[in-house]
């Protein structure tokens, strides 16, 4: 997930705290655990356990996390606040992740903005990835999410 996030942001150096990186062990090992991501993340996920696990992981990396449980709330939150990244569950009540993404992309069309949206789905087939990209997501990761 870290690599996906760093990849979407197109540089570890952009989101990673430099001081923290300098304090990494000099034996050349790099670990996601040793890196701080100073990001505001919107986590849209309707499963309580996944919210807890996802929030804990992201906060351990230094992210500030808002969690919502429906696609509709995700759209509302994106409208109301600024985020660096959205992690979007696909199956949610009221409005699913595809619809929420399409709504967000529609709103962005007038502003030229493009927030990275990464789908989280239990279905890791190529077809599922395609469907996520078609909906306007930037990438997708399979659940259960591996740090
Ligand atoms: Mn779900």
Short mmCIF file of N, CA and C and ligand atoms in Angstrom, two decimals:
data_model
loop_
_atom_site.label_atom_id
_atom_site.label_comp_id
_atom_site.label_asym_id
_atom_site.label_seq_id
_atom_site.Cartn_x
_atom_site.Cartn_y
_atom_site.Cartn_z
N UNK A 1 0.85 -1.20 0.00
CA UNK A 1 0.00 0.00 0.00
C UNK A 1 0.88 1.24 0.00
N UNK A 2 1.94 1.23 0.79
CA UNK A 2 2.83 2.39 0.83
C UNK A 2 3.37 2.69 -0.56
N UNK A 3 3.81 1.64 -1.25
CA UNK A 3 4.39 1.84 -2.57
C UNK A 3 3.36 2.38 -3.54
N UNK A 4 2.11 1.89 -3.39
CA UNK A 4 1.04 2.39 -4.24
C UNK A 4 0.80 3.86 -3.99
N UNK A 5 0.75 4.22 -2.72
CA UNK A 5 0.53 5.62 -2.34
C UNK A 5 1.67 6.47 -2.86
N UNK A 6 2.90 6.03 -2.63
CA UNK A 6 4.06 6.80 -3.08
C UNK A 6 4.06 6.90 -4.60
N UNK A 7 3.66 5.81 -5.26
CA UNK A 7 3.62 5.80 -6.72
C UNK A 7 2.59 6.77 -7.26
N UNK A 8 1.43 6.78 -6.65
CA UNK A 8 0.37 7.68 -7.08
C UNK A 8 0.81 9.13 -6.90
N UNK A 9 1.52 9.38 -5.83
CA UNK A 9 1.99 10.74 -5.57
C UNK A 9 3.25 11.04 -6.36
N UNK A 10 3.75 10.03 -7.06
CA UNK A 10 4.83 10.20 -8.02
C UNK A 10 6.17 10.57 -7.40
N UNK A 11 6.37 10.28 -6.15
CA UNK A 11 7.68 10.48 -5.54
C UNK A 11 7.62 10.22 -4.06
N UNK A 12 8.51 9.38 -3.57
CA UNK A 12 8.57 9.25 -2.13
C UNK A 12 8.91 10.59 -1.50
N UNK A 13 9.73 11.39 -2.17
CA UNK A 13 10.23 12.62 -1.56
C UNK A 13 9.13 13.66 -1.36
N UNK A 14 8.05 13.55 -2.15
CA UNK A 14 7.00 14.55 -2.04
C UNK A 14 6.24 14.45 -0.73
N UNK A 15 5.88 13.23 -0.38
CA UNK A 15 5.07 13.09 0.81
C UNK A 15 5.85 12.63 2.03
N UNK A 16 7.08 12.26 1.83
CA UNK A 16 7.85 11.69 2.92
C UNK A 16 8.65 12.75 3.65
N UNK A 17 8.60 12.69 4.93
CA UNK A 17 9.34 13.62 5.77
C UNK A 17 10.83 13.36 5.64
N UNK A 18 11.56 14.37 5.19
CA UNK A 18 12.98 14.16 4.89
C UNK A 18 13.82 13.83 6.12
N UNK A 19 13.56 14.55 7.20
CA UNK A 19 14.34 14.30 8.42
C UNK A 19 14.20 12.84 8.84
N UNK A 20 13.02 12.37 8.71
CA UNK A 20 12.74 11.01 9.11
C UNK A 20 13.52 10.02 8.23
N UNK A 21 13.61 10.36 6.95
CA UNK A 21 14.32 9.48 6.04
C UNK A 21 15.80 9.44 6.36
N UNK A 22 16.34 10.61 6.75
CA UNK A 22 17.76 10.68 7.08
C UNK A 22 18.09 9.84 8.30
N UNK A 23 17.09 9.65 9.14
CA UNK A 23 17.34 8.89 10.36
C UNK A 23 17.18 7.39 10.14
N UNK A 24 16.98 7.01 8.90
CA UNK A 24 16.88 5.59 8.62
C UNK A 24 18.22 4.90 8.82
N UNK A 25 18.18 3.60 9.09
CA UNK A 25 19.44 2.90 9.30
C UNK A 25 20.37 3.04 8.10
N UNK A 26 21.67 3.15 8.38
CA UNK A 26 22.61 3.37 7.29
C UNK A 26 22.97 2.09 6.56
N UNK A 27 22.41 0.98 6.96
CA UNK A 27 22.72 -0.24 6.23
C UNK A 27 21.93 -0.33 4.92
N UNK A 28 21.19 0.73 4.61
CA UNK A 28 20.53 0.78 3.31
C UNK A 28 19.13 0.19 3.31
N UNK A 29 18.71 -0.39 4.39
CA UNK A 29 17.37 -0.95 4.41
C UNK A 29 16.35 0.18 4.49
N UNK A 30 15.31 0.04 3.71
CA UNK A 30 14.22 0.99 3.84
C UNK A 30 12.97 0.21 4.20
N UNK A 31 12.23 0.76 5.12
CA UNK A 31 11.03 0.09 5.57
C UNK A 31 9.88 1.07 5.57
N UNK A 32 8.73 0.61 5.15
CA UNK A 32 7.56 1.47 5.15
C UNK A 32 7.28 1.98 6.56
N UNK A 33 7.64 1.19 7.54
CA UNK A 33 7.38 1.56 8.93
C UNK A 33 8.24 2.74 9.36
N UNK A 34 9.37 2.96 8.69
CA UNK A 34 10.31 4.00 9.09
C UNK A 34 10.03 5.31 8.38
N UNK A 35 8.97 5.36 7.62
CA UNK A 35 8.70 6.52 6.78
C UNK A 35 7.43 7.22 7.26
N UNK A 36 7.45 8.53 7.20
CA UNK A 36 6.26 9.29 7.58
C UNK A 36 5.60 9.89 6.34
N UNK A 37 4.33 9.63 6.20
CA UNK A 37 3.55 10.23 5.11
C UNK A 37 2.67 11.30 5.73
N UNK A 38 2.92 12.54 5.37
CA UNK A 38 2.14 13.63 5.92
C UNK A 38 0.97 13.91 4.98
N UNK A 39 -0.03 13.05 5.05
CA UNK A 39 -1.15 13.16 4.11
C UNK A 39 -2.49 13.19 4.82
N UNK A 40 -3.41 13.91 4.22
CA UNK A 40 -4.80 13.84 4.68
C UNK A 40 -5.51 12.81 3.82
N UNK A 41 -5.97 11.76 4.46
CA UNK A 41 -6.55 10.64 3.73
C UNK A 41 -8.03 10.50 4.07
N UNK A 42 -8.85 10.36 3.04
CA UNK A 42 -10.25 10.03 3.23
C UNK A 42 -10.41 8.53 3.01
N UNK A 43 -10.82 7.84 4.05
CA UNK A 43 -11.02 6.40 3.97
C UNK A 43 -12.52 6.12 3.90
N UNK A 44 -12.98 5.65 2.74
CA UNK A 44 -14.40 5.33 2.56
C UNK A 44 -14.54 3.82 2.61
N UNK A 45 -15.16 3.33 3.67
CA UNK A 45 -15.20 1.88 3.92
C UNK A 45 -16.33 1.60 4.90
N UNK A 46 -17.19 0.65 4.57
CA UNK A 46 -18.35 0.43 5.44
C UNK A 46 -18.14 -0.66 6.49
N UNK A 47 -17.02 -1.35 6.42
CA UNK A 47 -16.77 -2.43 7.38
C UNK A 47 -15.96 -1.92 8.57
N UNK A 48 -16.52 -2.08 9.78
CA UNK A 48 -15.90 -1.55 11.00
C UNK A 48 -14.46 -2.02 11.20
N UNK A 49 -14.25 -3.31 10.98
CA UNK A 49 -12.91 -3.87 11.20
C UNK A 49 -11.92 -3.26 10.21
N UNK A 50 -12.34 -3.16 8.95
CA UNK A 50 -11.46 -2.58 7.93
C UNK A 50 -11.17 -1.10 8.22
N UNK A 51 -12.16 -0.40 8.79
CA UNK A 51 -11.94 1.00 9.16
C UNK A 51 -10.88 1.08 10.24
N UNK A 52 -11.00 0.22 11.25
CA UNK A 52 -10.05 0.25 12.37
C UNK A 52 -8.64 -0.08 11.89
N UNK A 53 -8.54 -1.17 11.13
CA UNK A 53 -7.22 -1.61 10.65
C UNK A 53 -6.61 -0.56 9.72
N UNK A 54 -7.42 -0.06 8.79
CA UNK A 54 -6.93 0.93 7.82
C UNK A 54 -6.52 2.22 8.51
N UNK A 55 -7.34 2.68 9.45
CA UNK A 55 -7.04 3.93 10.14
C UNK A 55 -5.76 3.80 10.97
N UNK A 56 -5.63 2.68 11.66
CA UNK A 56 -4.45 2.46 12.51
C UNK A 56 -3.18 2.46 11.65
N UNK A 57 -3.24 1.77 10.53
CA UNK A 57 -2.08 1.67 9.63
C UNK A 57 -1.70 3.05 9.08
N UNK A 58 -2.70 3.77 8.60
CA UNK A 58 -2.43 5.08 8.00
C UNK A 58 -1.92 6.06 9.05
N UNK A 59 -2.48 6.00 10.25
CA UNK A 59 -2.03 6.92 11.30
C UNK A 59 -0.62 6.57 11.75
N UNK A 60 -0.27 5.31 11.71
CA UNK A 60 1.09 4.90 12.07
C UNK A 60 2.09 5.50 11.08
N UNK A 61 1.64 5.70 9.85
CA UNK A 61 2.51 6.32 8.83
C UNK A 61 2.49 7.84 8.91
N UNK A 62 1.68 8.38 9.83
CA UNK A 62 1.63 9.83 9.99
C UNK A 62 0.51 10.51 9.25
N UNK A 63 -0.37 9.72 8.63
CA UNK A 63 -1.49 10.32 7.90
C UNK A 63 -2.58 10.76 8.87
N UNK A 64 -3.31 11.79 8.47
CA UNK A 64 -4.53 12.17 9.19
C UNK A 64 -5.69 11.57 8.42
N UNK A 65 -6.54 10.85 9.12
CA UNK A 65 -7.55 10.04 8.45
C UNK A 65 -8.96 10.46 8.85
N UNK A 66 -9.82 10.65 7.86
CA UNK A 66 -11.25 10.76 8.09
C UNK A 66 -11.87 9.51 7.50
N UNK A 67 -12.71 8.84 8.27
CA UNK A 67 -13.36 7.63 7.77
C UNK A 67 -14.85 7.87 7.59
N UNK A 68 -15.38 7.43 6.46
CA UNK A 68 -16.81 7.50 6.19
C UNK A 68 -17.28 6.13 5.72
N UNK A 69 -18.59 5.89 5.82
CA UNK A 69 -19.11 4.55 5.58
C UNK A 69 -19.95 4.37 4.32
N UNK A 70 -20.19 5.47 3.62
CA UNK A 70 -20.96 5.34 2.38
C UNK A 70 -20.30 6.16 1.28
N UNK A 71 -20.60 5.80 0.04
CA UNK A 71 -20.08 6.56 -1.08
C UNK A 71 -20.58 8.00 -1.05
N UNK A 72 -21.81 8.14 -0.63
CA UNK A 72 -22.42 9.47 -0.55
C UNK A 72 -21.63 10.37 0.39
N UNK A 73 -21.29 9.83 1.58
CA UNK A 73 -20.51 10.60 2.55
C UNK A 73 -19.13 10.93 2.00
N UNK A 74 -18.57 10.02 1.22
CA UNK A 74 -17.25 10.27 0.61
C UNK A 74 -17.33 11.47 -0.33
N UNK A 75 -18.38 11.51 -1.13
CA UNK A 75 -18.57 12.63 -2.06
C UNK A 75 -18.73 13.93 -1.29
N UNK A 76 -19.53 13.89 -0.22
CA UNK A 76 -19.76 15.07 0.61
C UNK A 76 -18.47 15.56 1.27
N UNK A 77 -17.69 14.63 1.81
CA UNK A 77 -16.43 14.97 2.48
C UNK A 77 -15.45 15.58 1.49
N UNK A 78 -15.38 14.98 0.31
CA UNK A 78 -14.47 15.50 -0.72
C UNK A 78 -14.86 16.92 -1.11
N UNK A 79 -16.15 17.18 -1.12
CA UNK A 79 -16.63 18.51 -1.47
C UNK A 79 -16.27 19.53 -0.37
N UNK A 80 -16.33 19.07 0.89
CA UNK A 80 -16.18 19.98 2.02
C UNK A 80 -14.74 20.22 2.45
N UNK A 81 -13.86 19.24 2.22
CA UNK A 81 -12.50 19.36 2.73
C UNK A 81 -11.47 18.98 1.68
N UNK A 82 -10.23 19.33 1.99
CA UNK A 82 -9.14 18.99 1.08
C UNK A 82 -8.43 17.73 1.53
N UNK A 83 -8.27 16.81 0.62
CA UNK A 83 -7.54 15.57 0.91
C UNK A 83 -6.43 15.38 -0.11
N UNK A 84 -5.45 14.56 0.29
CA UNK A 84 -4.36 14.21 -0.62
C UNK A 84 -4.65 12.89 -1.32
N UNK A 85 -5.52 12.11 -0.72
CA UNK A 85 -5.75 10.75 -1.22
C UNK A 85 -7.09 10.22 -0.72
N UNK A 86 -7.77 9.46 -1.57
CA UNK A 86 -8.98 8.77 -1.13
C UNK A 86 -8.78 7.27 -1.32
N UNK A 87 -8.99 6.52 -0.26
CA UNK A 87 -9.03 5.06 -0.35
C UNK A 87 -10.49 4.67 -0.37
N UNK A 88 -10.92 4.05 -1.46
CA UNK A 88 -12.35 3.86 -1.72
C UNK A 88 -12.72 2.38 -1.77
N UNK A 89 -13.49 1.95 -0.78
CA UNK A 89 -14.08 0.62 -0.85
C UNK A 89 -15.03 0.59 -2.04
N UNK A 90 -15.18 -0.55 -2.67
CA UNK A 90 -16.07 -0.63 -3.84
C UNK A 90 -17.51 -0.86 -3.40
N UNK A 91 -17.71 -1.82 -2.51
CA UNK A 91 -19.08 -2.13 -2.08
C UNK A 91 -19.43 -1.40 -0.79
N UNK A 92 -20.32 -0.42 -0.91
CA UNK A 92 -20.78 0.35 0.23
C UNK A 92 -22.27 0.62 0.05
N UNK A 93 -22.98 0.83 1.17
CA UNK A 93 -24.41 1.13 1.06
C UNK A 93 -24.65 2.53 0.49
N UNK A 94 -25.88 2.76 0.05
CA UNK A 94 -26.36 4.04 -0.49
C UNK A 94 -25.76 4.34 -1.85
N UNK A 95 -24.42 4.43 -1.88
CA UNK A 95 -23.73 4.73 -3.14
C UNK A 95 -22.43 3.96 -3.12
N UNK A 96 -22.18 3.15 -4.17
CA UNK A 96 -20.96 2.34 -4.12
C UNK A 96 -19.73 3.16 -4.54
N UNK A 97 -18.57 2.52 -4.47
CA UNK A 97 -17.32 3.22 -4.74
C UNK A 97 -17.20 3.70 -6.17
N UNK A 98 -17.77 2.95 -7.11
CA UNK A 98 -17.72 3.37 -8.52
C UNK A 98 -18.51 4.66 -8.72
N UNK A 99 -19.73 4.66 -8.19
CA UNK A 99 -20.60 5.84 -8.34
C UNK A 99 -20.00 7.06 -7.64
N UNK A 100 -19.45 6.82 -6.44
CA UNK A 100 -18.86 7.93 -5.69
C UNK A 100 -17.68 8.51 -6.46
N UNK A 101 -16.86 7.63 -7.04
CA UNK A 101 -15.71 8.10 -7.82
C UNK A 101 -16.16 8.91 -9.02
N UNK A 102 -17.19 8.39 -9.71
CA UNK A 102 -17.70 9.11 -10.88
C UNK A 102 -18.22 10.49 -10.48
N UNK A 103 -18.88 10.58 -9.32
CA UNK A 103 -19.39 11.87 -8.84
C UNK A 103 -18.24 12.83 -8.53
N UNK A 104 -17.20 12.30 -7.90
CA UNK A 104 -16.04 13.13 -7.56
C UNK A 104 -15.33 13.60 -8.84
N UNK A 105 -15.15 12.70 -9.78
CA UNK A 105 -14.50 13.08 -11.05
C UNK A 105 -15.35 14.10 -11.80
N UNK A 106 -16.66 13.96 -11.70
CA UNK A 106 -17.56 14.92 -12.34
C UNK A 106 -17.39 16.31 -11.74
N UNK A 107 -17.26 16.35 -10.40
CA UNK A 107 -17.08 17.64 -9.73
C UNK A 107 -15.72 18.24 -10.07
N UNK A 108 -14.74 17.38 -10.27
CA UNK A 108 -13.39 17.87 -10.58
C UNK A 108 -13.28 18.43 -11.99
N UNK A 109 -14.17 17.99 -12.86
CA UNK A 109 -14.08 18.36 -14.28
C UNK A 109 -14.06 19.86 -14.48
N UNK A 110 -14.71 20.60 -13.58
CA UNK A 110 -14.75 22.05 -13.73
C UNK A 110 -13.56 22.75 -13.08
N UNK A 111 -12.77 22.02 -12.31
CA UNK A 111 -11.66 22.66 -11.58
C UNK A 111 -10.29 22.22 -12.03
N UNK A 112 -10.19 21.19 -12.85
CA UNK A 112 -8.89 20.67 -13.29
C UNK A 112 -8.15 19.90 -12.19
N UNK A 113 -8.79 19.72 -11.05
CA UNK A 113 -8.16 18.98 -9.95
C UNK A 113 -8.23 17.48 -10.25
N UNK A 114 -7.37 16.72 -9.58
CA UNK A 114 -7.44 15.26 -9.71
C UNK A 114 -6.88 14.63 -8.44
N UNK A 115 -7.77 14.26 -7.56
CA UNK A 115 -7.32 13.61 -6.34
C UNK A 115 -7.09 12.13 -6.62
N UNK A 116 -5.96 11.58 -6.14
CA UNK A 116 -5.74 10.15 -6.33
C UNK A 116 -6.80 9.34 -5.57
N UNK A 117 -7.47 8.44 -6.30
CA UNK A 117 -8.44 7.55 -5.67
C UNK A 117 -7.99 6.11 -5.89
N UNK A 118 -7.78 5.40 -4.80
CA UNK A 118 -7.36 4.01 -4.89
C UNK A 118 -8.49 3.12 -4.36
N UNK A 119 -8.96 2.23 -5.22
CA UNK A 119 -10.04 1.33 -4.83
C UNK A 119 -9.49 0.23 -3.92
N UNK A 120 -10.31 -0.18 -2.98
CA UNK A 120 -10.00 -1.35 -2.16
C UNK A 120 -11.09 -2.37 -2.42
N UNK A 121 -10.71 -3.49 -3.01
CA UNK A 121 -11.73 -4.47 -3.36
C UNK A 121 -11.27 -5.88 -3.05
N UNK A 122 -12.23 -6.71 -2.68
CA UNK A 122 -11.92 -8.11 -2.41
C UNK A 122 -11.73 -8.87 -3.72
N UNK A 123 -12.19 -8.27 -4.82
CA UNK A 123 -12.08 -8.93 -6.12
C UNK A 123 -10.85 -8.42 -6.84
N UNK A 124 -9.85 -9.26 -6.95
CA UNK A 124 -8.56 -8.81 -7.47
C UNK A 124 -8.33 -9.26 -8.91
N UNK A 125 -9.40 -9.56 -9.62
CA UNK A 125 -9.24 -10.00 -11.01
C UNK A 125 -8.96 -8.81 -11.92
N UNK A 126 -8.41 -9.11 -13.09
CA UNK A 126 -8.07 -8.04 -14.05
C UNK A 126 -9.31 -7.23 -14.43
N UNK A 127 -10.44 -7.92 -14.57
CA UNK A 127 -11.69 -7.26 -14.93
C UNK A 127 -12.10 -6.24 -13.87
N UNK A 128 -11.85 -6.57 -12.61
CA UNK A 128 -12.21 -5.66 -11.51
C UNK A 128 -11.35 -4.41 -11.55
N UNK A 129 -10.08 -4.62 -11.85
CA UNK A 129 -9.16 -3.49 -11.97
C UNK A 129 -9.62 -2.57 -13.10
N UNK A 130 -9.97 -3.17 -14.22
CA UNK A 130 -10.46 -2.40 -15.37
C UNK A 130 -11.67 -1.56 -14.98
N UNK A 131 -12.58 -2.20 -14.26
CA UNK A 131 -13.81 -1.50 -13.89
C UNK A 131 -13.51 -0.31 -12.98
N UNK A 132 -12.53 -0.48 -12.08
CA UNK A 132 -12.12 0.62 -11.20
C UNK A 132 -11.56 1.77 -12.02
N UNK A 133 -10.71 1.45 -12.98
CA UNK A 133 -10.09 2.49 -13.81
C UNK A 133 -11.14 3.19 -14.67
N UNK A 134 -12.10 2.40 -15.18
CA UNK A 134 -13.18 2.98 -15.98
C UNK A 134 -14.00 3.98 -15.17
N UNK A 135 -14.15 3.69 -13.87
CA UNK A 135 -14.94 4.57 -13.01
C UNK A 135 -14.17 5.85 -12.65
N UNK A 136 -12.87 5.87 -12.98
CA UNK A 136 -12.08 7.07 -12.70
C UNK A 136 -11.10 6.91 -11.56
N UNK A 137 -10.98 5.68 -11.04
CA UNK A 137 -9.99 5.46 -9.99
C UNK A 137 -8.61 5.36 -10.61
N UNK A 138 -7.59 5.62 -9.79
CA UNK A 138 -6.21 5.62 -10.31
C UNK A 138 -5.54 4.27 -10.18
N UNK A 139 -5.99 3.51 -9.20
CA UNK A 139 -5.36 2.20 -8.99
C UNK A 139 -6.29 1.39 -8.09
N UNK A 140 -5.94 0.15 -7.86
CA UNK A 140 -6.74 -0.62 -6.92
C UNK A 140 -5.87 -1.60 -6.17
N UNK A 141 -6.24 -1.84 -4.92
CA UNK A 141 -5.53 -2.81 -4.10
C UNK A 141 -6.53 -3.85 -3.60
N UNK A 142 -6.03 -5.05 -3.42
CA UNK A 142 -6.90 -6.14 -2.99
C UNK A 142 -7.01 -6.19 -1.48
N UNK A 143 -8.20 -6.52 -1.01
CA UNK A 143 -8.41 -6.74 0.42
C UNK A 143 -8.29 -8.23 0.71
N UNK A 144 -7.82 -8.67 1.85
CA UNK A 144 -7.38 -7.79 2.94
C UNK A 144 -6.11 -7.03 2.58
N UNK A 145 -6.07 -5.76 3.00
CA UNK A 145 -4.96 -4.89 2.62
C UNK A 145 -3.69 -5.28 3.38
N UNK A 146 -2.62 -5.42 2.61
CA UNK A 146 -1.30 -5.74 3.16
C UNK A 146 -0.51 -4.45 3.26
N UNK A 147 0.03 -4.16 4.43
CA UNK A 147 0.76 -2.89 4.62
C UNK A 147 1.92 -2.76 3.65
MN1 LIG B 1 -17.75 -2.67 1.70
#
